[in-house]
Amino acid sequence: MLKLEGVSLSYGSFRALDQVSLHADKGELVVLLGANGAGKSSIFMAISGIHKACSGSIAFDGQELVGMRPAAIVAQGVVHCPEGRKLFAQMSVQQNLMLGAYVHRNAPDTRARSQQILDEVYTLFPILAQKRHDPAGALSGGQQQMVAIGRALMGRPKALLLDEPSLGLAPLVVKQMFEIIQQINASGVTVLLAEQNAYSALRIAHRAYVLERGRIVMEGLPEQLLHDEGIRKAYIGA
Ligand code: ATP
């Protein structure tokens, strides 16, 4: 299980996260809602060690992550799929995917293991198998998001941090993306999902948190949040 307790994070003198506490149990799909700039990405940066929390604790399966290097955090099974995909546009789809297998480089069966996970990723995303030799930058937005998620899956995550996977995608592709996330979660991967697409995210979530200006202001079951007037007004609309 992933547990944050009293996590604060600052960029210079600006406090982006203020005493954030949240958790995701093993196998849960937990959604983080919040407007632009609320601090969702900062929570992921703190968990994955890209920006160090200045106070508080982040534990995964009882192991403290604060102070660990990002690569060591990935090796623990916590993998971050960043907002904006961050692909290498000139490299092929398969080369991008294989970057996610870096974590297995010292395993005795590194080649076989990477190949097996690659096959699993291609089974989940058959279109990527077809386009494996194409430059990632030539793919559609939805397909690029698949590459980003696939690359994260190459690390064999126990917990997957998905930052705004539906951003900029057409409604039909968004629907497909949420189905895939649900499928990944059903395979046993704990998912922490940051989304602005609150309605779709809450429909697949087990639990959710609402973040405002770096603080958790609400926590609840999806049905509670979907029926909360303030949440509906702020994140869902009519
Ligand atoms: P978005 O969806 O727009 O990315 P978010 O909820 O993920 O929003 P964060 O990206 O975590 O929010 O940003 C939280 C706050 O921290 C914002 O006010 C943002 O401007 C600020 N911030 C984020 N990264 C940095 C940085 N590297 N340096 C300074 N300020 C930053």
Coordinates of N, CA and C and ligand atoms in Angstrom, one line a residue:
M1 N 0.8 -1.2 0.0 CA 0.0 0.0 0.0 C 0.9 1.3 0.0
L2 N 0.3 2.3 -0.6 CA 1.0 3.6 -0.7 C 0.4 4.6 0.3
K3 N 1.2 5.2 1.1 CA 0.7 6.0 2.1 C 1.5 7.3 2.3
L4 N 0.8 8.5 2.1 CA 1.4 9.8 2.3 C 0.9 10.3 3.6
E5 N 1.8 10.8 4.4 CA 1.4 11.4 5.7 C 2.1 12.8 5.9
G6 N 1.2 13.8 5.9 CA 1.7 15.2 6.1 C 2.8 15.7 5.2
V7 N 2.6 15.3 3.9 CA 3.6 15.7 2.9 C 3.5 17.1 2.4
S8 N 4.6 17.9 2.6 CA 4.7 19.2 2.1 C 5.8 19.3 1.0
L9 N 5.6 20.2 0.1 CA 6.6 20.3 -1.0 C 6.6 21.8 -1.4
S10 N 7.8 22.3 -1.6 CA 7.9 23.7 -2.0 C 8.8 23.8 -3.2
Y11 N 8.5 24.8 -4.1 CA 9.4 25.2 -5.1 C 9.9 26.6 -4.7
G12 N 11.1 26.6 -4.3 CA 11.6 27.9 -3.7 C 10.8 28.3 -2.5
S13 N 10.2 29.5 -2.5 CA 9.4 29.9 -1.4 C 7.9 29.6 -1.6
F14 N 7.6 29.0 -2.7 CA 6.2 28.7 -3.0 C 5.9 27.3 -2.5
R15 N 4.9 27.2 -1.6 CA 4.5 25.9 -1.1 C 3.4 25.3 -2.0
A16 N 3.8 24.3 -2.7 CA 2.8 23.6 -3.7 C 2.0 22.6 -3.0
L17 N 2.6 21.9 -2.0 CA 1.8 20.9 -1.2 C 1.9 21.2 0.3
D18 N 0.8 21.2 0.9 CA 0.7 21.5 2.3 C 0.1 20.4 3.2
Q19 N 0.9 19.6 3.8 CA 0.4 18.6 4.7 C -0.6 17.6 4.0
V20 N -0.1 17.1 2.9 CA -1.0 16.2 2.2 C -0.9 14.7 2.8
S21 N -2.1 14.2 3.2 CA -2.1 12.8 3.6 C -3.1 12.1 2.7
L22 N -2.7 11.0 2.2 CA -3.6 10.1 1.4 C -3.1 8.7 1.3
H23 N -3.9 7.8 0.9 CA -3.4 6.4 0.7 C -4.1 5.7 -0.4
A24 N -3.4 4.7 -0.9 CA -4.1 3.8 -1.9 C -3.7 2.4 -1.4
D25 N -4.8 1.6 -1.1 CA -4.5 0.3 -0.7 C -4.2 -0.6 -1.9
K26 N -3.6 -1.7 -1.6 CA -3.2 -2.7 -2.7 C -4.4 -3.0 -3.6
G27 N -4.3 -2.8 -4.9 CA -5.4 -3.1 -5.8 C -6.4 -2.0 -6.0
E28 N -6.3 -0.9 -5.3 CA -7.3 0.1 -5.4 C -7.0 1.0 -6.6
L29 N -8.1 1.7 -7.1 CA -7.9 2.7 -8.1 C -8.4 4.0 -7.4
V30 N -7.5 4.9 -7.1 CA -7.8 6.1 -6.4 C -7.6 7.3 -7.3
V31 N -8.6 8.1 -7.3 CA -8.5 9.3 -8.2 C -8.2 10.6 -7.4
L32 N -7.4 11.4 -8.0 CA -7.1 12.7 -7.4 C -7.7 13.8 -8.3
L33 N -8.6 14.5 -7.8 CA -9.2 15.6 -8.6 C -8.7 16.9 -8.1
G34 N -8.6 17.9 -9.1 CA -8.2 19.2 -8.7 C -8.0 20.0 -9.9
A35 N -8.2 21.3 -9.8 CA -8.1 22.2 -10.9 C -6.6 22.4 -11.3
N36 N -6.4 23.1 -12.5 CA -5.0 23.4 -12.9 C -4.2 24.0 -11.7
G37 N -3.1 23.5 -11.4 CA -2.2 24.1 -10.4 C -2.6 23.7 -9.0
A38 N -3.5 22.8 -8.8 CA -3.9 22.4 -7.4 C -2.8 21.6 -6.7
G39 N -1.9 21.0 -7.6 CA -0.8 20.3 -6.9 C -0.8 18.8 -7.3
K40 N -1.6 18.3 -8.2 CA -1.7 16.9 -8.5 C -0.4 16.3 -9.0
S41 N 0.2 17.1 -9.9 CA 1.5 16.6 -10.5 C 2.6 16.6 -9.4
S42 N 2.5 17.6 -8.5 CA 3.5 17.7 -7.4 C 3.4 16.5 -6.5
I43 N 2.2 16.0 -6.3 CA 2.1 14.8 -5.4 C 2.8 13.7 -6.1
F44 N 2.7 13.5 -7.4 CA 3.3 12.5 -8.2 C 4.8 12.7 -8.2
M45 N 5.3 13.9 -8.3 CA 6.7 14.2 -8.3 C 7.3 13.8 -7.0
A46 N 6.6 14.1 -5.9 CA 7.1 13.8 -4.6 C 7.2 12.3 -4.4
I47 N 6.1 11.6 -4.8 CA 6.1 10.1 -4.7 C 7.3 9.5 -5.4
S48 N 7.5 10.0 -6.7 CA 8.5 9.3 -7.5 C 9.9 9.9 -7.3
G49 N 10.0 10.8 -6.4 CA 11.3 11.3 -6.0 C 11.9 12.3 -7.0
I50 N 11.1 12.8 -7.9 CA 11.7 13.8 -8.8 C 11.9 15.2 -8.1
H51 N 10.9 15.5 -7.3 CA 11.1 16.7 -6.3 C 10.9 16.1 -4.9
K52 N 11.9 16.4 -4.1 CA 11.9 15.9 -2.8 C 10.9 16.6 -1.8
A53 N 10.0 15.8 -1.2 CA 9.1 16.4 -0.2 C 10.0 17.0 0.9
C54 N 9.6 18.2 1.4 CA 10.4 18.9 2.4 C 10.0 18.4 3.8
S55 N 8.8 17.8 3.9 CA 8.5 17.2 5.2 C 7.4 16.1 5.0
G56 N 7.2 15.3 5.9 CA 6.2 14.2 5.8 C 6.8 12.9 5.4
S57 N 6.0 11.9 5.3 CA 6.4 10.6 5.0 C 5.7 10.0 3.8
I58 N 6.4 9.3 2.9 CA 5.7 8.6 1.8 C 6.2 7.2 1.9
A59 N 5.3 6.3 2.2 CA 5.7 4.9 2.4 C 5.0 4.0 1.4
F60 N 5.8 3.0 0.9 CA 5.2 2.1 0.0 C 5.6 0.7 0.5
D61 N 4.5 -0.1 0.8 CA 4.7 -1.4 1.4 C 5.7 -1.3 2.6
G62 N 5.5 -0.3 3.4 CA 6.2 -0.1 4.6 C 7.6 0.5 4.4
Q63 N 8.0 0.7 3.2 CA 9.4 1.3 2.9 C 9.2 2.8 2.7
E64 N 10.1 3.5 3.4 CA 10.1 5.0 3.2 C 10.7 5.4 1.9
L65 N 9.9 6.2 1.1 CA 10.5 6.6 -0.2 C 11.2 7.9 -0.2
V66 N 10.8 8.8 0.8 CA 11.4 10.1 0.8 C 12.9 10.0 1.0
G67 N 13.7 10.6 0.1 CA 15.1 10.5 0.1 C 15.7 9.5 -0.8
M68 N 14.8 8.6 -1.3 CA 15.3 7.6 -2.3 C 15.5 8.2 -3.6
R69 N 16.4 7.7 -4.4 CA 16.5 8.2 -5.8 C 15.4 7.7 -6.7
P70 N 15.0 8.5 -7.7 CA 13.8 8.0 -8.5 C 14.0 6.6 -9.1
A71 N 15.2 6.2 -9.5 CA 15.4 4.9 -10.1 C 15.1 3.8 -9.0
A72 N 15.5 4.1 -7.7 CA 15.3 3.2 -6.7 C 13.8 3.0 -6.4
I73 N 13.1 4.1 -6.5 CA 11.6 4.1 -6.3 C 11.0 3.3 -7.4
V74 N 11.4 3.4 -8.6 CA 10.9 2.5 -9.7 C 11.2 1.1 -9.4
A75 N 12.4 0.8 -8.9 CA 12.7 -0.6 -8.5 C 11.9 -1.1 -7.4
Q76 N 11.3 -0.3 -6.6 CA 10.4 -0.7 -5.5 C 9.0 -1.1 -6.1
G77 N 8.8 -0.7 -7.4 CA 7.5 -1.0 -8.1 C 6.5 0.2 -8.2
V78 N 7.1 1.4 -7.9 CA 6.2 2.6 -8.0 C 6.6 3.3 -9.3
V79 N 5.8 3.4 -10.3 CA 6.1 3.9 -11.6 C 5.2 5.1 -12.0
H80 N 5.8 6.1 -12.5 CA 5.1 7.4 -12.7 C 5.0 7.6 -14.3
C81 N 3.8 7.7 -14.7 CA 3.5 8.0 -16.1 C 3.1 9.5 -16.2
P82 N 4.1 10.4 -16.6 CA 3.9 11.8 -16.4 C 2.9 12.5 -17.3
E83 N 2.4 13.6 -16.9 CA 1.5 14.4 -17.7 C 2.3 14.8 -19.0
G84 N 1.6 14.8 -20.1 CA 2.2 15.3 -21.4 C 3.1 14.2 -22.0
R85 N 3.0 13.0 -21.5 CA 3.6 11.8 -22.1 C 5.1 11.7 -22.1
K86 N 5.8 12.8 -22.4 CA 7.2 12.8 -22.4 C 7.9 11.7 -23.1
L87 N 7.5 11.5 -24.4 CA 8.1 10.5 -25.2 C 9.3 11.1 -26.0
F88 N 10.1 10.2 -26.5 CA 11.2 10.6 -27.4 C 10.6 10.5 -28.8
A89 N 10.3 11.6 -29.4 CA 9.5 11.7 -30.7 C 10.2 11.0 -31.8
Q90 N 11.5 11.1 -31.9 CA 12.3 10.6 -33.0 C 12.5 9.1 -32.9
M91 N 12.4 8.6 -31.7 CA 12.7 7.2 -31.5 C 11.4 6.3 -31.8
S92 N 11.7 5.1 -32.1 CA 10.5 4.2 -32.5 C 9.7 3.9 -31.2
V93 N 8.4 3.5 -31.5 CA 7.5 3.1 -30.4 C 8.2 2.1 -29.5
Q94 N 8.8 1.1 -30.2 CA 9.4 0.0 -29.4 C 10.6 0.5 -28.6
Q95 N 11.4 1.4 -29.1 CA 12.5 2.0 -28.4 C 12.0 2.7 -27.1
N96 N 10.9 3.5 -27.3 CA 10.3 4.2 -26.2 C 9.9 3.2 -25.1
L97 N 9.2 2.2 -25.6 CA 8.7 1.2 -24.6 C 9.9 0.6 -23.8
M98 N 10.9 0.2 -24.6 CA 12.0 -0.5 -23.9 C 12.8 0.4 -22.9
L99 N 12.6 1.7 -23.0 CA 13.2 2.5 -22.0 C 12.6 2.2 -20.6
G100 N 11.4 1.8 -20.6 CA 10.7 1.5 -19.3 C 11.2 0.2 -18.7
A101 N 11.9 -0.6 -19.5 CA 12.5 -1.9 -19.0 C 13.8 -1.7 -18.4
Y102 N 14.4 -0.5 -18.4 CA 15.7 -0.2 -17.8 C 15.8 -0.8 -16.4
V103 N 14.8 -0.7 -15.7 CA 14.8 -1.2 -14.3 C 15.2 -2.7 -14.1
H104 N 15.0 -3.4 -15.2 CA 15.3 -4.9 -15.1 C 16.7 -5.2 -15.6
R105 N 17.5 -4.1 -15.9 CA 18.8 -4.3 -16.6 C 19.7 -5.3 -15.8
N106 N 19.6 -5.3 -14.5 CA 20.5 -6.2 -13.8 C 19.9 -7.6 -13.4
A107 N 18.7 -7.8 -13.9 CA 18.1 -9.1 -13.6 C 18.8 -10.2 -14.5
P108 N 18.9 -11.4 -13.9 CA 19.6 -12.4 -14.7 C 19.0 -12.8 -16.0
D109 N 17.6 -12.6 -16.0 CA 16.9 -12.9 -17.3 C 16.4 -11.7 -17.9
T110 N 17.2 -10.6 -17.9 CA 16.7 -9.3 -18.4 C 16.1 -9.3 -19.8
R111 N 16.7 -10.0 -20.7 CA 16.2 -10.0 -22.1 C 14.8 -10.7 -22.2
A112 N 14.8 -11.9 -21.6 CA 13.5 -12.7 -21.6 C 12.4 -12.0 -20.9
R113 N 12.8 -11.4 -19.8 CA 11.7 -10.7 -19.0 C 11.2 -9.5 -19.8
S114 N 12.1 -8.7 -20.3 CA 11.7 -7.5 -21.1 C 10.8 -7.9 -22.3
Q115 N 11.2 -9.0 -23.0 CA 10.4 -9.5 -24.1 C 9.0 -9.9 -23.7
Q116 N 9.0 -10.6 -22.5 CA 7.7 -11.1 -22.1 C 6.7 -9.9 -21.8
I117 N 7.3 -8.9 -21.1 CA 6.5 -7.7 -20.7 C 6.1 -6.9 -22.0
L118 N 7.0 -6.9 -22.9 CA 6.7 -6.2 -24.2 C 5.6 -6.9 -24.9
D119 N 5.6 -8.2 -24.9 CA 4.5 -9.0 -25.5 C 3.2 -8.6 -24.8
E120 N 3.2 -8.5 -23.5 CA 2.0 -8.2 -22.7 C 1.5 -6.8 -23.1
V121 N 2.4 -5.9 -23.3 CA 2.0 -4.5 -23.6 C 1.4 -4.5 -25.0
Y122 N 2.0 -5.3 -25.9 CA 1.4 -5.3 -27.3 C 0.1 -6.0 -27.3
T123 N -0.2 -6.9 -26.4 CA -1.5 -7.6 -26.3 C -2.5 -6.6 -25.8
L124 N -2.1 -5.7 -24.8 CA -3.0 -4.7 -24.3 C -3.3 -3.6 -25.3
F125 N -2.2 -3.3 -26.1 CA -2.3 -2.2 -27.1 C -1.9 -2.8 -28.5
P126 N -2.8 -3.5 -29.2 CA -2.4 -4.1 -30.4 C -1.9 -3.1 -31.5
I127 N -2.4 -1.9 -31.4 CA -2.1 -0.9 -32.4 C -0.6 -0.6 -32.3
L128 N 0.0 -0.7 -31.1 CA 1.4 -0.4 -30.9 C 2.3 -1.4 -31.5
A129 N 1.8 -2.7 -31.5 CA 2.5 -3.7 -32.2 C 2.6 -3.5 -33.7
Q130 N 1.5 -3.0 -34.2 CA 1.5 -2.7 -35.7 C 2.5 -1.5 -36.0
K131 N 2.6 -0.6 -35.0 CA 3.4 0.6 -35.3 C 4.7 0.6 -34.6
R132 N 5.2 -0.6 -34.2 CA 6.4 -0.7 -33.3 C 7.6 0.0 -33.9
H133 N 7.7 0.1 -35.3 CA 8.9 0.6 -35.9 C 8.7 2.1 -36.3
D134 N 7.5 2.6 -36.1 CA 7.3 4.0 -36.4 C 7.8 5.0 -35.3
P135 N 8.2 6.2 -35.7 CA 8.7 7.1 -34.7 C 7.5 7.5 -33.8
A136 N 7.7 7.6 -32.5 CA 6.6 7.8 -31.6 C 5.9 9.1 -31.9
G137 N 6.7 10.1 -32.4 CA 6.1 11.4 -32.7 C 5.1 11.4 -33.8
A138 N 5.1 10.3 -34.6 CA 4.2 10.2 -35.8 C 2.8 9.7 -35.4
L139 N 2.7 9.2 -34.2 CA 1.4 8.6 -33.7 C 0.4 9.6 -33.3
S140 N -0.9 9.2 -33.3 CA -2.0 10.1 -32.8 C -1.8 10.4 -31.3
G141 N -2.5 11.3 -30.8 CA -2.4 11.7 -29.3 C -2.7 10.5 -28.5
G142 N -3.8 9.8 -28.9 CA -4.2 8.6 -28.1 C -3.2 7.5 -28.1
Q143 N -2.6 7.3 -29.3 CA -1.6 6.2 -29.4 C -0.4 6.6 -28.6
Q144 N 0.0 7.9 -28.6 CA 1.2 8.3 -27.9 C 0.9 8.1 -26.4
Q145 N -0.3 8.3 -25.9 CA -0.6 8.1 -24.5 C -0.5 6.6 -24.2
M146 N -0.9 5.8 -25.2 CA -0.7 4.3 -25.0 C 0.8 4.0 -24.8
V147 N 1.6 4.6 -25.6 CA 3.1 4.4 -25.5 C 3.5 4.8 -24.1
A148 N 3.1 5.9 -23.7 CA 3.5 6.4 -22.3 C 3.1 5.4 -21.2
I149 N 1.8 4.9 -21.3 CA 1.4 4.0 -20.3 C 2.1 2.6 -20.5
G150 N 2.3 2.2 -21.8 CA 3.0 1.0 -22.0 C 4.4 1.1 -21.5
R151 N 5.1 2.2 -21.6 CA 6.5 2.3 -21.1 C 6.5 2.2 -19.6
A152 N 5.5 2.8 -19.0 CA 5.4 2.6 -17.5 C 5.1 1.1 -17.1
L153 N 4.3 0.5 -17.9 CA 4.0 -1.0 -17.6 C 5.3 -1.8 -17.8
M154 N 6.2 -1.4 -18.7 CA 7.4 -2.2 -18.9 C 8.2 -2.3 -17.6
G155 N 8.0 -1.4 -16.6 CA 8.7 -1.5 -15.4 C 8.0 -2.4 -14.4
R156 N 7.0 -3.1 -14.8 CA 6.2 -4.0 -14.0 C 5.8 -3.4 -12.7
P157 N 5.0 -2.3 -12.8 CA 4.6 -1.6 -11.5 C 3.7 -2.4 -10.6
K158 N 3.9 -2.1 -9.3 CA 2.9 -2.6 -8.4 C 1.9 -1.4 -8.2
A159 N 2.4 -0.2 -8.2 CA 1.6 1.0 -8.1 C 2.0 1.9 -9.3
L160 N 0.9 2.3 -10.0 CA 1.1 3.1 -11.2 C 0.5 4.5 -10.9
L161 N 1.3 5.6 -11.2 CA 0.9 6.9 -11.0 C 0.6 7.5 -12.4
L162 N -0.7 7.7 -12.7 CA -1.1 8.2 -14.0 C -1.5 9.7 -13.9
D163 N -0.7 10.5 -14.6 CA -1.0 12.0 -14.5 C -1.7 12.4 -15.8
E164 N -3.0 12.7 -15.6 CA -3.8 13.2 -16.7 C -3.7 12.5 -18.0
P165 N -4.0 11.2 -18.0 CA -3.9 10.4 -19.3 C -4.9 10.8 -20.3
S166 N -6.0 11.5 -20.0 CA -7.0 11.8 -21.0 C -6.8 13.2 -21.6
L167 N -5.8 13.9 -21.2 CA -5.6 15.3 -21.6 C -5.4 15.4 -23.1
G168 N -6.3 16.2 -23.7 CA -6.2 16.5 -25.1 C -6.7 15.5 -26.0
L169 N -7.3 14.4 -25.5 CA -7.8 13.3 -26.4 C -9.3 13.5 -26.7
A170 N -9.6 13.0 -27.9 CA -11.0 13.0 -28.4 C -11.9 12.1 -27.5
P171 N -13.2 12.5 -27.3 CA -14.1 11.8 -26.3 C -14.1 10.2 -26.5
L172 N -14.1 9.8 -27.7 CA -14.1 8.3 -27.9 C -12.8 7.7 -27.5
V173 N -11.7 8.4 -27.7 CA -10.4 7.9 -27.3 C -10.3 7.9 -25.7
V174 N -10.9 9.0 -25.1 CA -10.9 9.1 -23.7 C -11.6 7.9 -23.1
K175 N -12.7 7.5 -23.7 CA -13.5 6.4 -23.2 C -12.6 5.1 -23.2
Q176 N -11.9 4.9 -24.3 CA -11.1 3.8 -24.5 C -9.9 3.8 -23.4
M177 N -9.4 5.0 -23.2 CA -8.3 5.1 -22.2 C -8.7 4.7 -20.8
F178 N -9.9 5.2 -20.4 CA -10.4 4.8 -19.1 C -10.7 3.3 -19.0
E179 N -11.2 2.7 -20.1 CA -11.4 1.2 -20.1 C -10.1 0.5 -19.9
I180 N -9.0 1.0 -20.5 CA -7.7 0.4 -20.4 C -7.2 0.5 -19.0
I181 N -7.4 1.7 -18.4 CA -6.9 1.9 -17.0 C -7.6 1.0 -16.1
Q182 N -8.9 0.8 -16.3 CA -9.6 -0.1 -15.5 C -9.1 -1.6 -15.6
Q183 N -8.8 -1.9 -16.8 CA -8.2 -3.2 -17.1 C -6.9 -3.4 -16.4
I184 N -6.0 -2.4 -16.5 CA -4.7 -2.5 -15.8 C -4.9 -2.7 -14.3
N185 N -5.8 -1.9 -13.8 CA -6.1 -2.0 -12.3 C -6.7 -3.4 -12.0
A186 N -7.5 -3.9 -12.8 CA -8.1 -5.3 -12.6 C -7.1 -6.4 -12.6
S187 N -5.9 -6.1 -13.3 CA -4.9 -7.1 -13.4 C -4.1 -7.1 -12.1
G188 N -4.4 -6.2 -11.1 CA -3.8 -6.2 -9.8 C -2.9 -5.0 -9.5
V189 N -2.8 -4.1 -10.5 CA -1.9 -2.9 -10.3 C -2.7 -1.8 -9.5
T190 N -2.1 -1.4 -8.4 CA -2.7 -0.2 -7.7 C -2.6 1.0 -8.6
V191 N -3.6 1.8 -8.7 CA -3.5 3.0 -9.6 C -3.9 4.2 -8.8
L192 N -3.0 5.2 -9.0 CA -3.3 6.6 -8.5 C -3.5 7.4 -9.8
L193 N -4.7 8.0 -10.0 CA -5.0 8.6 -11.2 C -5.3 10.1 -11.0
A194 N -4.5 11.0 -11.5 CA -4.9 12.4 -11.5 C -5.6 12.8 -12.7
E195 N -6.8 13.4 -12.5 CA -7.6 13.7 -13.7 C -8.4 15.0 -13.6
Q196 N -8.6 15.7 -14.7 CA -9.5 16.8 -14.7 C -10.8 16.4 -15.2
N197 N -10.8 15.2 -15.9 CA -12.0 14.6 -16.5 C -12.7 13.9 -15.3
A198 N -13.3 14.7 -14.4 CA -13.8 14.1 -13.1 C -14.8 13.1 -13.3
Y199 N -15.8 13.3 -14.2 CA -16.9 12.4 -14.3 C -16.4 11.0 -14.7
S200 N -15.6 10.9 -15.8 CA -15.1 9.6 -16.2 C -14.2 9.0 -15.2
A201 N -13.4 9.8 -14.6 CA -12.5 9.2 -13.6 C -13.3 8.6 -12.4
L202 N -14.3 9.3 -11.9 CA -15.0 8.9 -10.8 C -15.8 7.6 -11.1
R203 N -16.2 7.5 -12.3 CA -16.9 6.2 -12.7 C -16.1 5.0 -12.7
I204 N -14.8 5.1 -12.7 CA -14.0 3.9 -12.6 C -13.2 3.8 -11.2
A205 N -13.3 4.9 -10.4 CA -12.6 4.9 -9.2 C -13.2 4.1 -8.1
H206 N -12.3 3.6 -7.1 CA -12.8 3.0 -5.9 C -13.0 4.1 -4.8
R207 N -12.1 5.1 -4.8 CA -12.1 6.2 -3.9 C -11.5 7.4 -4.6
A208 N -11.8 8.6 -4.0 CA -11.2 9.8 -4.6 C -10.9 10.8 -3.5
Y209 N -9.9 11.7 -3.9 CA -9.5 12.8 -3.1 C -9.7 14.1 -4.0
V210 N -10.0 15.2 -3.3 CA -10.1 16.5 -4.0 C -9.0 17.4 -3.4
L211 N -8.2 17.9 -4.3 CA -7.1 18.8 -3.9 C -7.3 20.2 -4.3
E212 N -7.1 21.1 -3.4 CA -7.2 22.6 -3.7 C -6.1 23.3 -3.2
R213 N -5.4 24.0 -4.0 CA -4.2 24.8 -3.6 C -3.3 24.0 -2.6
G214 N -3.0 22.8 -3.0 CA -2.0 22.1 -2.3 C -2.5 21.3 -1.1
R215 N -3.8 21.4 -0.8 CA -4.3 20.7 0.3 C -5.5 19.7 -0.1
I216 N -5.5 18.6 0.6 CA -6.7 17.7 0.4 C -7.9 18.4 1.1
V217 N -9.0 18.6 0.4 CA -10.1 19.3 1.0 C -11.3 18.3 1.1
M218 N -11.2 17.2 0.5 CA -12.3 16.2 0.5 C -11.8 14.8 0.1
E219 N -12.4 13.8 0.7 CA -12.1 12.5 0.4 C -13.4 11.7 0.4
G220 N -13.6 10.8 -0.5 CA -14.9 10.0 -0.4 C -15.0 8.9 -1.5
L221 N -16.1 8.3 -1.4 CA -16.4 7.3 -2.4 C -16.9 8.0 -3.7
P222 N -16.7 7.5 -4.9 CA -17.1 8.2 -6.1 C -18.6 8.6 -6.1
E223 N -19.4 7.8 -5.6 CA -20.9 8.2 -5.6 C -21.1 9.4 -4.7
Q224 N -20.4 9.5 -3.6 CA -20.6 10.6 -2.7 C -20.1 11.9 -3.5
L225 N -19.0 11.8 -4.1 CA -18.4 13.0 -4.8 C -19.3 13.4 -6.0
L226 N -19.8 12.3 -6.7 CA -20.6 12.6 -7.9 C -21.9 13.3 -7.5
H227 N -22.4 13.1 -6.3 CA -23.6 13.7 -5.8 C -23.4 15.0 -5.0
D228 N -22.1 15.4 -4.8 CA -21.8 16.6 -4.0 C -22.0 17.8 -4.9
E229 N -22.8 18.7 -4.5 CA -23.1 19.9 -5.3 C -21.8 20.7 -5.7
G230 N -21.0 20.9 -4.6 CA -19.8 21.7 -4.8 C -18.9 21.0 -5.9
I231 N -18.7 19.7 -5.8 CA -17.9 19.0 -6.7 C -18.4 19.0 -8.1
R232 N -19.8 18.8 -8.2 CA -20.4 18.9 -9.5 C -20.2 20.2 -10.2
K233 N -20.4 21.3 -9.4 CA -20.2 22.6 -10.0 C -18.7 22.9 -10.4
A234 N -17.8 22.5 -9.5 CA -16.4 22.8 -9.8 C -15.8 21.9 -10.9
Y235 N -16.2 20.6 -10.9 CA -15.4 19.7 -11.7 C -16.2 19.0 -12.8
I236 N -17.5 19.0 -12.7 CA -18.3 18.1 -13.6 C -19.2 18.9 -14.5
G237 N -19.8 20.0 -14.0 CA -20.8 20.7 -14.8 C -22.2 20.2 -14.5
A238 N -23.1 20.6 -15.4 CA -24.5 20.4 -15.1 C -24.8 18.9 -14.8
Ligands
ATP1 P1 -1.7 20.9 -13.8 O1 -2.8 19.9 -14.2 O2 -2.0 22.2 -14.4 O3 -0.3 20.4 -14.0 P2 -1.5 20.3 -11.0 O4 -2.7 20.1 -10.1 O5 -0.8 19.1 -11.5 O6 -1.9 21.2 -12.3 P3 1.1 21.2 -10.2 O7 1.7 21.0 -11.5 O8 1.5 20.2 -9.1 O9 -0.5 21.3 -10.3 O10 1.5 22.6 -9.7 C1 1.1 23.1 -8.4 C2 1.6 24.5 -8.2 O11 3.1 24.5 -8.2 C3 1.2 25.4 -9.4 O12 1.0 26.7 -8.8 C4 2.5 25.5 -10.3 O13 2.6 26.7 -10.9 C5 3.6 25.3 -9.2 N1 4.7 24.6 -9.8 C6 4.8 23.4 -10.4 N2 6.0 23.0 -10.7 C7 6.8 24.1 -10.4 C8 8.2 24.3 -10.5 N3 9.0 23.4 -11.0 N4 8.7 25.5 -10.1 C9 7.8 26.4 -9.5 N5 6.5 26.3 -9.4 C10 6.0 25.1 -9.8

